[in-house]
């Protein structure tokens, strides 16, 4: 534990695939965080919050629960960023070879297969500036069209409508 506090990456014990920091972080992300996100997510629903108001009030209300839920999202994002950075810094080919083949025997082939798989999941065209501009521009145009489709009522027509009973 001292090596972790000193920011030294500890080596995995003999016969185990993960060191102590990896074991703790994976356990936290796999066992604790899903329960946290489900619990705080459910308590955001008005029906659940009204059915169990004591729990909602004990946690500080729905706004505090929303904040706790967003903190959970931030924890996930930090884990993913650190996780990806450590894989890249440690040895990308070897690490992804473990994921693809279960061993480190073919790091180049594992790196290529994993990278191609990422390209399928996250295609580069999604980040292309023209597509982003079209998507953003189309959304704004639709919102503007909706706003202009409902014209403001004619003030003169409202003034000439007789009141009921008067």
PDB file of C-alpha atoms in Angstrom:
ATOM      1  CA  UNK A   1       0.000   0.000   0.000  1.00  0.00           C
ATOM      2  CA  UNK A   2       2.950   2.322   0.659  1.00  0.00           C
ATOM      3  CA  UNK A   3       4.053   2.010  -2.964  1.00  0.00           C
ATOM      4  CA  UNK A   4       0.569   3.135  -4.094  1.00  0.00           C
ATOM      5  CA  UNK A   5       0.685   6.194  -1.833  1.00  0.00           C
ATOM      6  CA  UNK A   6       4.114   7.017  -3.267  1.00  0.00           C
ATOM      7  CA  UNK A   7       2.635   6.793  -6.804  1.00  0.00           C
ATOM      8  CA  UNK A   8       4.707   3.749  -7.683  1.00  0.00           C
ATOM      9  CA  UNK A   9       2.867   1.152  -9.728  1.00  0.00           C
ATOM     10  CA  UNK A  10       2.973  -2.074  -7.704  1.00  0.00           C
ATOM     11  CA  UNK A  11       3.544  -5.366  -9.453  1.00  0.00           C
ATOM     12  CA  UNK A  12       0.911  -8.069  -9.373  1.00  0.00           C
ATOM     13  CA  UNK A  13       1.563 -10.862  -6.878  1.00  0.00           C
ATOM     14  CA  UNK A  14       2.796 -14.130  -8.323  1.00  0.00           C
ATOM     15  CA  UNK A  15      -0.075 -16.091  -9.848  1.00  0.00           C
ATOM     16  CA  UNK A  16      -2.496 -13.151  -9.846  1.00  0.00           C
ATOM     17  CA  UNK A  17      -3.278 -11.027 -12.863  1.00  0.00           C
ATOM     18  CA  UNK A  18      -3.928  -7.761 -11.044  1.00  0.00           C
ATOM     19  CA  UNK A  19      -2.081  -5.744  -8.416  1.00  0.00           C
ATOM     20  CA  UNK A  20      -3.788  -4.429  -5.283  1.00  0.00           C
ATOM     21  CA  UNK A  21      -4.821  -1.068  -6.786  1.00  0.00           C
ATOM     22  CA  UNK A  22      -6.381  -2.795  -9.783  1.00  0.00           C
ATOM     23  CA  UNK A  23      -8.214  -5.258  -7.560  1.00  0.00           C
ATOM     24  CA  UNK A  24      -9.631  -2.495  -5.360  1.00  0.00           C
ATOM     25  CA  UNK A  25     -10.644  -0.266  -8.260  1.00  0.00           C
ATOM     26  CA  UNK A  26     -12.250  -3.082 -10.263  1.00  0.00           C
ATOM     27  CA  UNK A  27     -14.120  -4.305  -7.188  1.00  0.00           C
ATOM     28  CA  UNK A  28     -15.378  -0.782  -6.520  1.00  0.00           C
ATOM     29  CA  UNK A  29     -16.409  -0.192 -10.153  1.00  0.00           C
ATOM     30  CA  UNK A  30     -18.032  -3.619 -10.589  1.00  0.00           C
ATOM     31  CA  UNK A  31     -19.618  -4.181  -7.160  1.00  0.00           C
ATOM     32  CA  UNK A  32     -20.266  -0.778  -5.541  1.00  0.00           C
ATOM     33  CA  UNK A  33     -20.896   1.673  -8.378  1.00  0.00           C
ATOM     34  CA  UNK A  34     -23.721  -0.205 -10.147  1.00  0.00           C
ATOM     35  CA  UNK A  35     -25.654  -0.443  -6.868  1.00  0.00           C
ATOM     36  CA  UNK A  36     -24.962   3.277  -6.212  1.00  0.00           C
ATOM     37  CA  UNK A  37     -26.173   4.286  -9.688  1.00  0.00           C
ATOM     38  CA  UNK A  38     -29.282   2.084  -9.555  1.00  0.00           C
ATOM     39  CA  UNK A  39     -30.203   3.315  -6.075  1.00  0.00           C
ATOM     40  CA  UNK A  40     -29.704   7.006  -6.835  1.00  0.00           C
ATOM     41  CA  UNK A  41     -31.303   6.601 -10.264  1.00  0.00           C
ATOM     42  CA  UNK A  42     -34.430   5.001  -8.832  1.00  0.00           C
ATOM     43  CA  UNK A  43     -34.788   7.640  -6.133  1.00  0.00           C
ATOM     44  CA  UNK A  44     -34.879  10.352  -8.793  1.00  0.00           C
ATOM     45  CA  UNK A  45     -38.193   9.020 -10.103  1.00  0.00           C
ATOM     46  CA  UNK A  46     -41.115  10.935  -8.587  1.00  0.00           C
ATOM     47  CA  UNK A  47     -43.107   7.743  -8.000  1.00  0.00           C
ATOM     48  CA  UNK A  48     -40.283   6.084  -6.065  1.00  0.00           C
ATOM     49  CA  UNK A  49     -39.422   9.264  -4.168  1.00  0.00           C
ATOM     50  CA  UNK A  50     -43.074   9.716  -3.152  1.00  0.00           C
ATOM     51  CA  UNK A  51     -43.468   6.066  -2.187  1.00  0.00           C
ATOM     52  CA  UNK A  52     -40.426   6.185   0.117  1.00  0.00           C
ATOM     53  CA  UNK A  53     -40.248   9.829   1.233  1.00  0.00           C
ATOM     54  CA  UNK A  54     -38.253   8.999   4.375  1.00  0.00           C
ATOM     55  CA  UNK A  55     -35.345   7.679   2.317  1.00  0.00           C
ATOM     56  CA  UNK A  56     -35.512  10.644  -0.052  1.00  0.00           C
ATOM     57  CA  UNK A  57     -35.620  13.131   2.823  1.00  0.00           C
ATOM     58  CA  UNK A  58     -32.866  11.321   4.742  1.00  0.00           C
ATOM     59  CA  UNK A  59     -30.575  11.723   1.737  1.00  0.00           C
ATOM     60  CA  UNK A  60     -31.398  15.429   1.442  1.00  0.00           C
ATOM     61  CA  UNK A  61     -34.109  15.430  -1.214  1.00  0.00           C
ATOM     62  CA  UNK A  62     -34.237  14.705  -4.912  1.00  0.00           C
ATOM     63  CA  UNK A  63     -31.758  17.448  -5.862  1.00  0.00           C
ATOM     64  CA  UNK A  64     -29.077  15.990  -3.572  1.00  0.00           C
ATOM     65  CA  UNK A  65     -29.834  12.539  -4.984  1.00  0.00           C
ATOM     66  CA  UNK A  66     -29.392  13.915  -8.520  1.00  0.00           C
ATOM     67  CA  UNK A  67     -26.057  15.377  -7.473  1.00  0.00           C
ATOM     68  CA  UNK A  68     -24.978  12.028  -5.997  1.00  0.00           C
ATOM     69  CA  UNK A  69     -25.976  10.349  -9.266  1.00  0.00           C
ATOM     70  CA  UNK A  70     -23.858  12.815 -11.262  1.00  0.00           C
ATOM     71  CA  UNK A  71     -20.950  12.194  -8.871  1.00  0.00           C
ATOM     72  CA  UNK A  72     -21.306   8.503  -9.772  1.00  0.00           C
ATOM     73  CA  UNK A  73     -21.092   9.427 -13.455  1.00  0.00           C
ATOM     74  CA  UNK A  74     -17.946  11.452 -12.748  1.00  0.00           C
ATOM     75  CA  UNK A  75     -16.411   8.472 -10.931  1.00  0.00           C
ATOM     76  CA  UNK A  76     -17.111   6.255 -13.944  1.00  0.00           C
ATOM     77  CA  UNK A  77     -15.606   8.813 -16.334  1.00  0.00           C
ATOM     78  CA  UNK A  78     -12.458   9.244 -14.219  1.00  0.00           C
ATOM     79  CA  UNK A  79     -12.073   5.453 -14.031  1.00  0.00           C
ATOM     80  CA  UNK A  80     -12.421   5.112 -17.802  1.00  0.00           C
ATOM     81  CA  UNK A  81      -9.935   7.899 -18.526  1.00  0.00           C
ATOM     82  CA  UNK A  82      -7.359   6.499 -16.089  1.00  0.00           C
ATOM     83  CA  UNK A  83      -7.998   2.948 -17.296  1.00  0.00           C
ATOM     84  CA  UNK A  84      -7.458   3.820 -20.959  1.00  0.00           C
ATOM     85  CA  UNK A  85      -4.389   5.934 -20.136  1.00  0.00           C
ATOM     86  CA  UNK A  86      -2.825   3.097 -18.132  1.00  0.00           C
ATOM     87  CA  UNK A  87      -3.466   0.588 -20.927  1.00  0.00           C
ATOM     88  CA  UNK A  88      -1.845   2.898 -23.461  1.00  0.00           C
ATOM     89  CA  UNK A  89       1.102   3.792 -21.196  1.00  0.00           C
ATOM     90  CA  UNK A  90       1.766   0.255 -19.980  1.00  0.00           C
ATOM     91  CA  UNK A  91       1.942  -1.457 -23.365  1.00  0.00           C
ATOM     92  CA  UNK A  92      -1.063  -1.146 -25.634  1.00  0.00           C
ATOM     93  CA  UNK A  93      -0.405  -4.235 -27.742  1.00  0.00           C
ATOM     94  CA  UNK A  94       0.284  -6.525 -24.795  1.00  0.00           C
ATOM     95  CA  UNK A  95      -2.681  -5.307 -22.758  1.00  0.00           C
ATOM     96  CA  UNK A  96      -5.220  -5.538 -25.569  1.00  0.00           C
ATOM     97  CA  UNK A  97      -3.766  -8.890 -26.606  1.00  0.00           C
ATOM     98  CA  UNK A  98      -4.786 -10.126 -23.146  1.00  0.00           C
ATOM     99  CA  UNK A  99      -8.311  -8.851 -23.827  1.00  0.00           C
ATOM    100  CA  UNK A 100      -8.568 -10.313 -27.335  1.00  0.00           C
ATOM    101  CA  UNK A 101      -6.731 -13.637 -26.996  1.00  0.00           C
ATOM    102  CA  UNK A 102      -6.375 -14.169 -23.248  1.00  0.00           C
ATOM    103  CA  UNK A 103      -2.574 -14.169 -23.462  1.00  0.00           C
ATOM    104  CA  UNK A 104       0.257 -11.833 -24.435  1.00  0.00           C
ATOM    105  CA  UNK A 105       1.721 -14.001 -27.191  1.00  0.00           C
ATOM    106  CA  UNK A 106       0.587 -11.871 -30.145  1.00  0.00           C
ATOM    107  CA  UNK A 107       0.615  -8.190 -29.116  1.00  0.00           C
ATOM    108  CA  UNK A 108       0.674  -6.753 -32.642  1.00  0.00           C
ATOM    109  CA  UNK A 109      -2.225  -8.878 -33.898  1.00  0.00           C
ATOM    110  CA  UNK A 110      -4.169  -8.204 -30.682  1.00  0.00           C
ATOM    111  CA  UNK A 111      -3.571  -4.459 -31.017  1.00  0.00           C
ATOM    112  CA  UNK A 112      -4.766  -4.438 -34.631  1.00  0.00           C
ATOM    113  CA  UNK A 113      -7.900  -6.487 -33.919  1.00  0.00           C
ATOM    114  CA  UNK A 114      -8.794  -4.418 -30.860  1.00  0.00           C
ATOM    115  CA  UNK A 115      -8.247  -1.121 -32.697  1.00  0.00           C
ATOM    116  CA  UNK A 116     -10.396  -2.281 -35.621  1.00  0.00           C
ATOM    117  CA  UNK A 117     -13.089  -3.292 -33.125  1.00  0.00           C
ATOM    118  CA  UNK A 118     -12.976   0.188 -31.600  1.00  0.00           C
ATOM    119  CA  UNK A 119     -13.367   1.664 -35.084  1.00  0.00           C
ATOM    120  CA  UNK A 120     -16.531  -0.389 -35.532  1.00  0.00           C
ATOM    121  CA  UNK A 121     -17.957   0.730 -32.202  1.00  0.00           C
ATOM    122  CA  UNK A 122     -16.853   4.360 -32.482  1.00  0.00           C
ATOM    123  CA  UNK A 123     -16.655   5.143 -36.199  1.00  0.00           C
ATOM    124  CA  UNK A 124     -14.482   8.115 -37.093  1.00  0.00           C
ATOM    125  CA  UNK A 125     -17.308   9.590 -39.174  1.00  0.00           C
ATOM    126  CA  UNK A 126     -19.158  10.445 -35.957  1.00  0.00           C
ATOM    127  CA  UNK A 127     -16.441  12.967 -35.147  1.00  0.00           C
ATOM    128  CA  UNK A 128     -16.228  14.464 -38.647  1.00  0.00           C
ATOM    129  CA  UNK A 129     -16.851  18.255 -38.474  1.00  0.00           C
ATOM    130  CA  UNK A 130     -19.371  18.269 -41.361  1.00  0.00           C
ATOM    131  CA  UNK A 131     -21.545  15.619 -39.734  1.00  0.00           C
ATOM    132  CA  UNK A 132     -21.395  17.362 -36.362  1.00  0.00           C
ATOM    133  CA  UNK A 133     -22.338  20.697 -37.994  1.00  0.00           C
ATOM    134  CA  UNK A 134     -25.236  19.119 -39.911  1.00  0.00           C
ATOM    135  CA  UNK A 135     -26.558  17.458 -36.774  1.00  0.00           C
ATOM    136  CA  UNK A 136     -26.284  20.623 -34.708  1.00  0.00           C
ATOM    137  CA  UNK A 137     -27.637  22.821 -37.510  1.00  0.00           C
ATOM    138  CA  UNK A 138     -30.543  20.462 -38.175  1.00  0.00           C
ATOM    139  CA  UNK A 139     -31.510  20.463 -34.523  1.00  0.00           C
ATOM    140  CA  UNK A 140     -31.487  24.258 -34.342  1.00  0.00           C
ATOM    141  CA  UNK A 141     -33.433  24.563 -37.595  1.00  0.00           C
ATOM    142  CA  UNK A 142     -36.137  22.202 -36.326  1.00  0.00           C
ATOM    143  CA  UNK A 143     -36.453  24.093 -33.064  1.00  0.00           C
ATOM    144  CA  UNK A 144     -36.671  27.406 -34.927  1.00  0.00           C
ATOM    145  CA  UNK A 145     -39.259  25.940 -37.313  1.00  0.00           C
ATOM    146  CA  UNK A 146     -41.383  24.717 -34.396  1.00  0.00           C
ATOM    147  CA  UNK A 147     -41.225  28.126 -32.763  1.00  0.00           C
ATOM    148  CA  UNK A 148     -42.263  29.906 -35.955  1.00  0.00           C
ATOM    149  CA  UNK A 149     -45.014  27.363 -36.718  1.00  0.00           C
ATOM    150  CA  UNK A 150     -47.041  28.659 -33.761  1.00  0.00           C
ATOM    151  CA  UNK A 151     -47.621  32.303 -34.634  1.00  0.00           C
ATOM    152  CA  UNK A 152     -48.288  34.754 -31.843  1.00  0.00           C
ATOM    153  CA  UNK A 153     -52.015  35.436 -31.430  1.00  0.00           C
ATOM    154  CA  UNK A 154     -53.277  38.604 -33.045  1.00  0.00           C
ATOM    155  CA  UNK A 155     -53.692  41.200 -30.302  1.00  0.00           C
ATOM    156  CA  UNK A 156     -56.521  42.949 -32.212  1.00  0.00           C
ATOM    157  CA  UNK A 157     -58.471  39.685 -32.497  1.00  0.00           C
ATOM    158  CA  UNK A 158     -58.156  39.088 -28.742  1.00  0.00           C
ATOM    159  CA  UNK A 159     -59.369  42.618 -27.975  1.00  0.00           C
ATOM    160  CA  UNK A 160     -62.500  42.206 -30.116  1.00  0.00           C
ATOM    161  CA  UNK A 161     -63.648  38.923 -28.571  1.00  0.00           C
ATOM    162  CA  UNK A 162     -66.624  39.656 -26.311  1.00  0.00           C
ATOM    163  CA  UNK A 163     -66.427  38.390 -22.756  1.00  0.00           C
ATOM    164  CA  UNK A 164     -68.969  35.780 -21.706  1.00  0.00           C
ATOM    165  CA  UNK A 165     -71.755  37.195 -19.552  1.00  0.00           C
ATOM    166  CA  UNK A 166     -70.777  40.800 -20.075  1.00  0.00           C
TER     167      UNK A 166
END
